[in-house]
Short mmCIF file of C-alpha atoms in Angstrom, two decimals:
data_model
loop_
_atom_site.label_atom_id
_atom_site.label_comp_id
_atom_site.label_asym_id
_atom_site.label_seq_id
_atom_site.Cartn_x
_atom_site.Cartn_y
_atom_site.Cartn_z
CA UNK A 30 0.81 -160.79 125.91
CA UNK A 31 -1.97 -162.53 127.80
CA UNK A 32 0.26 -161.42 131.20
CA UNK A 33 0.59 -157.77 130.19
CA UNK A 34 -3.51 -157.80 129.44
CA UNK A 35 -4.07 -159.33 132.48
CA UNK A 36 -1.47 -157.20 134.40
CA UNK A 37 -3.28 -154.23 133.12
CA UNK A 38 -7.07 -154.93 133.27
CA UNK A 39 -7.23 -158.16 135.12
CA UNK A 40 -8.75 -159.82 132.11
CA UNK A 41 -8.61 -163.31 130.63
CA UNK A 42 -7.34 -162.76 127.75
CA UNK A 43 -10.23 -163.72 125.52
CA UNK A 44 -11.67 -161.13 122.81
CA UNK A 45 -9.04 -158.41 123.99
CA UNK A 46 -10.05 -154.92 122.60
CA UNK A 47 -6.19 -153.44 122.05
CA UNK A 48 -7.52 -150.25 121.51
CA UNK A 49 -8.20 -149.73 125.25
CA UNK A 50 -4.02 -150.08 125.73
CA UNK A 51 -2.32 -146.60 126.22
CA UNK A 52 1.22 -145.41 126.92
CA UNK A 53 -0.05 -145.44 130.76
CA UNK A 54 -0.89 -149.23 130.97
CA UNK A 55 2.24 -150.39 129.28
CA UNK A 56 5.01 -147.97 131.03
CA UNK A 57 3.41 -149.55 134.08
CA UNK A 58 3.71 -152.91 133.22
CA UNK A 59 7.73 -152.28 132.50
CA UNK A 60 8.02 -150.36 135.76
CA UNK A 61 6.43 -153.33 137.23
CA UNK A 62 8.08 -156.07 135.21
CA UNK A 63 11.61 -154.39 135.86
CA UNK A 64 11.73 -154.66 139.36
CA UNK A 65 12.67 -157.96 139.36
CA UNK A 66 14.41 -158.29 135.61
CA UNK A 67 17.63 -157.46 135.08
CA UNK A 68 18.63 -154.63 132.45
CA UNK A 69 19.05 -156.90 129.30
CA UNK A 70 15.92 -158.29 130.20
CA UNK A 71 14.36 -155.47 130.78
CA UNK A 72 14.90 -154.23 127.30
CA UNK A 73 14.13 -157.34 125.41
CA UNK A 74 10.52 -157.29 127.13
CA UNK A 75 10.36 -153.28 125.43
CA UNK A 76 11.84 -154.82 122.49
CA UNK A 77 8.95 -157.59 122.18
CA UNK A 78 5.97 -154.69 123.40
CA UNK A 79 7.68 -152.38 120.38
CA UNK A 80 7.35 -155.57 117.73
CA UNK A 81 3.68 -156.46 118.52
CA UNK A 82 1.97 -153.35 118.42
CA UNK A 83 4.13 -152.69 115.59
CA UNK A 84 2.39 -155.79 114.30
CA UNK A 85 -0.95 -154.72 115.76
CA UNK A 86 -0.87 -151.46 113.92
CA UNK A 87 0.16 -153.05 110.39
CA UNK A 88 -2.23 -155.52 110.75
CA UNK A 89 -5.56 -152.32 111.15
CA UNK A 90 -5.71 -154.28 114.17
CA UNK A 91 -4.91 -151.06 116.36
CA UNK A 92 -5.64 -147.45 115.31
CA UNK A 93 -2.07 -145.46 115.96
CA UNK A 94 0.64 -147.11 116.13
CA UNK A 95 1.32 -146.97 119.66
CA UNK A 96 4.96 -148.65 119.60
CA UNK A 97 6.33 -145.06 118.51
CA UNK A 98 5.63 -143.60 122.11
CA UNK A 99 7.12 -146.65 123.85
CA UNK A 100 10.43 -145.03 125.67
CA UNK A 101 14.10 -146.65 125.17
CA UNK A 102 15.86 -147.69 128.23
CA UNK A 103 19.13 -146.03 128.57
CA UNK A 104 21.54 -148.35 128.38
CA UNK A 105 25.81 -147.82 128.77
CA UNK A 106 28.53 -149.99 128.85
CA UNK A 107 29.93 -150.75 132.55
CA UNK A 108 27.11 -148.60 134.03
CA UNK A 109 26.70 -150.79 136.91
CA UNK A 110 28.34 -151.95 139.71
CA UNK A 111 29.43 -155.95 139.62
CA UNK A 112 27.55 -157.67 142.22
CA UNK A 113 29.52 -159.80 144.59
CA UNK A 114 29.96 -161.12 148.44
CA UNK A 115 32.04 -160.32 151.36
CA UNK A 116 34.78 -162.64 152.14
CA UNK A 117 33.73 -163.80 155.11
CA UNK A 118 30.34 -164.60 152.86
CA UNK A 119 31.71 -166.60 150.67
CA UNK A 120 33.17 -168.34 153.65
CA UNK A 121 29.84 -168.75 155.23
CA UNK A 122 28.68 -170.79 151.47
CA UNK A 123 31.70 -173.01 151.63
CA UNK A 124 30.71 -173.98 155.44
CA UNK A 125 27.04 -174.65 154.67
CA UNK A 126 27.68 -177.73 152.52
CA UNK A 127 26.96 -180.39 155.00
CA UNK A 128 30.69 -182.84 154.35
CA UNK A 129 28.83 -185.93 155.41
CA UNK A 130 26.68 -186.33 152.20
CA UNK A 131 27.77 -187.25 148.73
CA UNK A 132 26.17 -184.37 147.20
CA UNK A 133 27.81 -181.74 149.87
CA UNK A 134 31.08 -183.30 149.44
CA UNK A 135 30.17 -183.07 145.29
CA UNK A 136 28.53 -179.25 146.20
CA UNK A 137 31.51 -177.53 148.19
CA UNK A 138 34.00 -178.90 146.03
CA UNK A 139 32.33 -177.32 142.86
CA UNK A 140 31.50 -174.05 144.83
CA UNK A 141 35.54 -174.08 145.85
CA UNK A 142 36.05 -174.31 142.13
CA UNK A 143 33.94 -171.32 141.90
CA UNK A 144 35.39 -168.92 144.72
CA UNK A 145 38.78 -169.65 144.47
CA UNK A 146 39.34 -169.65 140.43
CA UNK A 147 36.10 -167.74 139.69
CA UNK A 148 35.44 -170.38 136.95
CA UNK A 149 31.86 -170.44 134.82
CA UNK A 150 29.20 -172.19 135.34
CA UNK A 151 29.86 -173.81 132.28
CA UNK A 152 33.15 -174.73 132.39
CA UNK A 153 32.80 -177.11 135.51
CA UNK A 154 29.77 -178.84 133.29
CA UNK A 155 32.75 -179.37 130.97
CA UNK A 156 35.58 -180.00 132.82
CA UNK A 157 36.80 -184.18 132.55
CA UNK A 158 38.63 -186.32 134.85
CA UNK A 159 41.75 -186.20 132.01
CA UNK A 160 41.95 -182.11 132.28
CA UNK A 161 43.02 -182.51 135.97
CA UNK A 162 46.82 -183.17 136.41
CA UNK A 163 47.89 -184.18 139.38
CA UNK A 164 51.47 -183.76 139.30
CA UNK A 165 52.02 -180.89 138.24
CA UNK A 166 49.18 -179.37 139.65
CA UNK A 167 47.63 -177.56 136.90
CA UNK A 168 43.83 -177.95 135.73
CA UNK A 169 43.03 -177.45 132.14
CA UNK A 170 39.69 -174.72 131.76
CA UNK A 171 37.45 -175.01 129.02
CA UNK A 172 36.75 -171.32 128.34
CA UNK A 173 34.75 -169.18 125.62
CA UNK A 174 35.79 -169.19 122.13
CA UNK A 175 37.47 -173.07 122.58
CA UNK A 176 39.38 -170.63 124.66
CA UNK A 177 41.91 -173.60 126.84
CA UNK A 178 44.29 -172.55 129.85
CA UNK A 179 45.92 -173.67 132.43
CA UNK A 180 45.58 -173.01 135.96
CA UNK A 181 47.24 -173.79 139.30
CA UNK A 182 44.96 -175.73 141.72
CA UNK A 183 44.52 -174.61 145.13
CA UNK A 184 45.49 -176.72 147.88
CA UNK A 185 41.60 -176.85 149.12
CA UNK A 186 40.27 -177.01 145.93
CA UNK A 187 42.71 -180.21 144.76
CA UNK A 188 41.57 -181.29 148.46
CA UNK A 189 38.19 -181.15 147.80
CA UNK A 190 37.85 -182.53 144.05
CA UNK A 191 39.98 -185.45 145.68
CA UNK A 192 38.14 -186.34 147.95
CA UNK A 193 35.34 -186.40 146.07
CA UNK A 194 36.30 -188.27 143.34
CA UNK A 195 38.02 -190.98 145.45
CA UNK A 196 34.79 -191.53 148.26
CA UNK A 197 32.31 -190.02 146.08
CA UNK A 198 31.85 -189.47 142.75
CA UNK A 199 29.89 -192.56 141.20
CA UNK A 200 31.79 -195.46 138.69
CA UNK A 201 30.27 -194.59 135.31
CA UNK A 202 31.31 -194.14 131.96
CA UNK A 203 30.71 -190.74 131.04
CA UNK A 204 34.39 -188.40 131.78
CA UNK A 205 32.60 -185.07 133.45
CA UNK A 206 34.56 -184.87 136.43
CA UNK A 207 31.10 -183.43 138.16
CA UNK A 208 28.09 -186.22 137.58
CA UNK A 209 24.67 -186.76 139.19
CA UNK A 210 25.17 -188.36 142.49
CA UNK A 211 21.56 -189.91 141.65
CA UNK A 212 21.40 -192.95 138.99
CA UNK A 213 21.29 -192.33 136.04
CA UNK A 214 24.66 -191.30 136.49
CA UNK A 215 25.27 -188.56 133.97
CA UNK A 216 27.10 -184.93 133.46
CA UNK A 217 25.16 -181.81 134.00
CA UNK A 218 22.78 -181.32 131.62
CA UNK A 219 23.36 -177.32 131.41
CA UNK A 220 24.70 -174.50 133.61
CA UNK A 221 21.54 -174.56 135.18
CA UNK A 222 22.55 -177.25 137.43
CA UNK A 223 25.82 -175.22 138.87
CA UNK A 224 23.50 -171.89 139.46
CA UNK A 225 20.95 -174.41 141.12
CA UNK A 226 23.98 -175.27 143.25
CA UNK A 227 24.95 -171.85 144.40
CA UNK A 228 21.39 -170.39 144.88
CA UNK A 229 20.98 -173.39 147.50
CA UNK A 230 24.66 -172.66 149.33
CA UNK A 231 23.45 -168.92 149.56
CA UNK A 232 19.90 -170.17 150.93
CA UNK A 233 21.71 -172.16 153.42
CA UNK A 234 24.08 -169.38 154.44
CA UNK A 235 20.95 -167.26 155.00
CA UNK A 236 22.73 -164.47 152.19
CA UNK A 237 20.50 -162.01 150.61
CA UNK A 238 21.36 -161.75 146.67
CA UNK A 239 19.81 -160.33 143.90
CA UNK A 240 22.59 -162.24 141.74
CA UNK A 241 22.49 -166.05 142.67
CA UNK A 242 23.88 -167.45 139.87
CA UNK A 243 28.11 -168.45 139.26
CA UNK A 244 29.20 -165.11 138.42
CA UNK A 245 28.36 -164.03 142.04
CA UNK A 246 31.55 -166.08 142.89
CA UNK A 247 33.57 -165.00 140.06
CA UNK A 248 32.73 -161.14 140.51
CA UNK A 249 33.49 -162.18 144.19
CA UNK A 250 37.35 -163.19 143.77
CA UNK A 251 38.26 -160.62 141.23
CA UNK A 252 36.81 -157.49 143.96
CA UNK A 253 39.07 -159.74 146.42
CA UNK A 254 41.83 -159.22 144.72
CA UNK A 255 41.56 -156.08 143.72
CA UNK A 256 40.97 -155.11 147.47
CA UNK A 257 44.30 -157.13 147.84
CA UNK A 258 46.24 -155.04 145.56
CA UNK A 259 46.24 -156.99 142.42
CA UNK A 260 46.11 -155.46 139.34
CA UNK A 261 43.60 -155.38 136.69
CA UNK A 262 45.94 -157.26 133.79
CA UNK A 263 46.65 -159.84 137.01
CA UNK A 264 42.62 -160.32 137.52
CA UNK A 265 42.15 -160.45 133.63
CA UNK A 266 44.72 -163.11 133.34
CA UNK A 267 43.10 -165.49 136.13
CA UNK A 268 39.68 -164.70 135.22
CA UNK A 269 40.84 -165.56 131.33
CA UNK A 270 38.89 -162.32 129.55
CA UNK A 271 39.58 -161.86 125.69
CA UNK A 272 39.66 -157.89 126.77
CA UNK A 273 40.87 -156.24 129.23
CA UNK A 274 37.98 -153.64 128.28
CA UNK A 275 36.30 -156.09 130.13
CA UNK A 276 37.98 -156.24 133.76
CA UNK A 277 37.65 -152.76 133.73
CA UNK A 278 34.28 -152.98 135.29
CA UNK A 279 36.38 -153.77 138.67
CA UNK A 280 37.56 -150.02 138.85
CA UNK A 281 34.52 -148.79 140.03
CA UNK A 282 34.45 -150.90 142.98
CA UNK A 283 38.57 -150.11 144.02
CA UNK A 284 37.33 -147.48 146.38
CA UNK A 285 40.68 -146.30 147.36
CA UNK A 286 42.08 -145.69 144.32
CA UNK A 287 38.70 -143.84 143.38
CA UNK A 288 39.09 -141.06 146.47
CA UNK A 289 42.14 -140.06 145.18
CA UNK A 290 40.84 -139.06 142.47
CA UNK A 291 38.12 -137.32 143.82
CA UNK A 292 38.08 -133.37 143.31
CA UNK A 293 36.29 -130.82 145.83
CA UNK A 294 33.37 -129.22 144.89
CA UNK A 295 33.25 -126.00 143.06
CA UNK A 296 32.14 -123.01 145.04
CA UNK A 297 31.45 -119.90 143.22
CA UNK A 298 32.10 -116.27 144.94
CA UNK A 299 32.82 -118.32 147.93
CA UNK A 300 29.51 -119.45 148.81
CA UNK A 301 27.67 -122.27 149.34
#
């Protein structure tokens, strides 16, 4: 609250008169605020402004209840476009990881993970050296839910995890196939470390992204495919969703498909 107040009147904070906040100062704030927020977040920060002045007002700390006025954000399922790079982007990532360090060789074999199997963040945290089998070629994944599958690897993925893991990775104890390359040598704490990973490649690559997180590379593969003819069952089954309600997002971005669908424009009495 003390950043909306000082947002608003450039105060400190200290013996804030609420009274002096109207409608105007606070749908400013969230036009300000959601600029740089996503959606979800967005509407959690209206969520939080409805709850405290809703607070405020039960409280006799405020004289109307002011929370009443604040608008809802419209909100509808697959209302926006997924976010993802060119191919010849995602190229550009792989090729920034500089080969001659331990942590580039550790980097573009994770970010190769990424683009070519469009796995989560979290699921290289918990992928272990005993999911990866060599001879036949398959990798176990981790998913939601306790969600496990199996997936073909890649010949420069299984390339690149190899040759990490053989000139690389450090001897420890722990089983993540992905550790610190910096004592003490552990797994990833959290997913944070694998969005860390690809905000770097894209600063490297000199790529512009609102979206800088693993998903970029996963949305990335499955508009790929789809651009390659694939189907949306085929790009549910290798990104592993519960739904396919939920690959449907990707018809909005098949282009092709979309124009013939397209209808002219109504005239009436032949004019324009």
């Amino acid at each position: 609250m003390f950043l909306f107040w000082k947002k608003c009147f450039d105060g400190d904070g200290e013996d804030i008169n609420y009274d002096k906040i109207t409608l105007d100062h606070i749908n400013k704030y969230i036009l300000s605020h959601s600029k740089s927020a996503s959606l979800g977040h967005t509407k959690l920060l209206i969520t939080a402004l409805r709850s405290f002045f809703t607070y405020l007002y039960s409280r006799g700390i405020i004289a109307n209840n002011i929370a009443l006025s604040i608008p809802k954000i419209a909100f509808w399922r697959l209302s926006s476009l997924p976010k993802s790079l060119k191919p010849d982007q995602v190229e550009k990532m792989l090729k920034s990881c500089d080969l001659k360090t331990h942590i580039g060789q550790r980097d573009h074999a994770i970010l190769l993970l990424l683009a070519r199997l469009g796995l989560r963040a979290c699921e290289i945290v918990s992928m272990r050296l005993e999911d990866i089998d060599w001879e036949s070629g398959l990798i176990l994944i981790r998913g939601k839910g306790s969600r496990e599958d199996y997936l073909p690897i890649p010949h420069d993925v299984g390339e690149a995890i190899a040759q990490y893991l053989k000139n690389v990775r450090p001897k420890c104890a722990v089983r993540n196939v992905f550790v610190r390359i910096i004592a003490p040598y552990q797994g990833f704490s959290s997913s944070v470390a694998i969005r860390d990973i690809v905000d770097n490649a894209l600063t490297r690559a000199n790529i512009q992204s609102i979206r800088r997180g693993a998903h970029l590379l996963r949305h990335s593969l499955a508009v790929r495919m789809l651009q390659n003819g694939a189907s949306l069952r085929e790009i549910g089954e290798i990104l592993r969703h519960n739904s396919q309600t939920t690959t449907e997002i990707y018809a909005k971005v098949d282009l092709k498909a979309l124009h013939s669908l397209a209808q002219k424009w109504p005239v009436v009495g032949g004019a324009i």
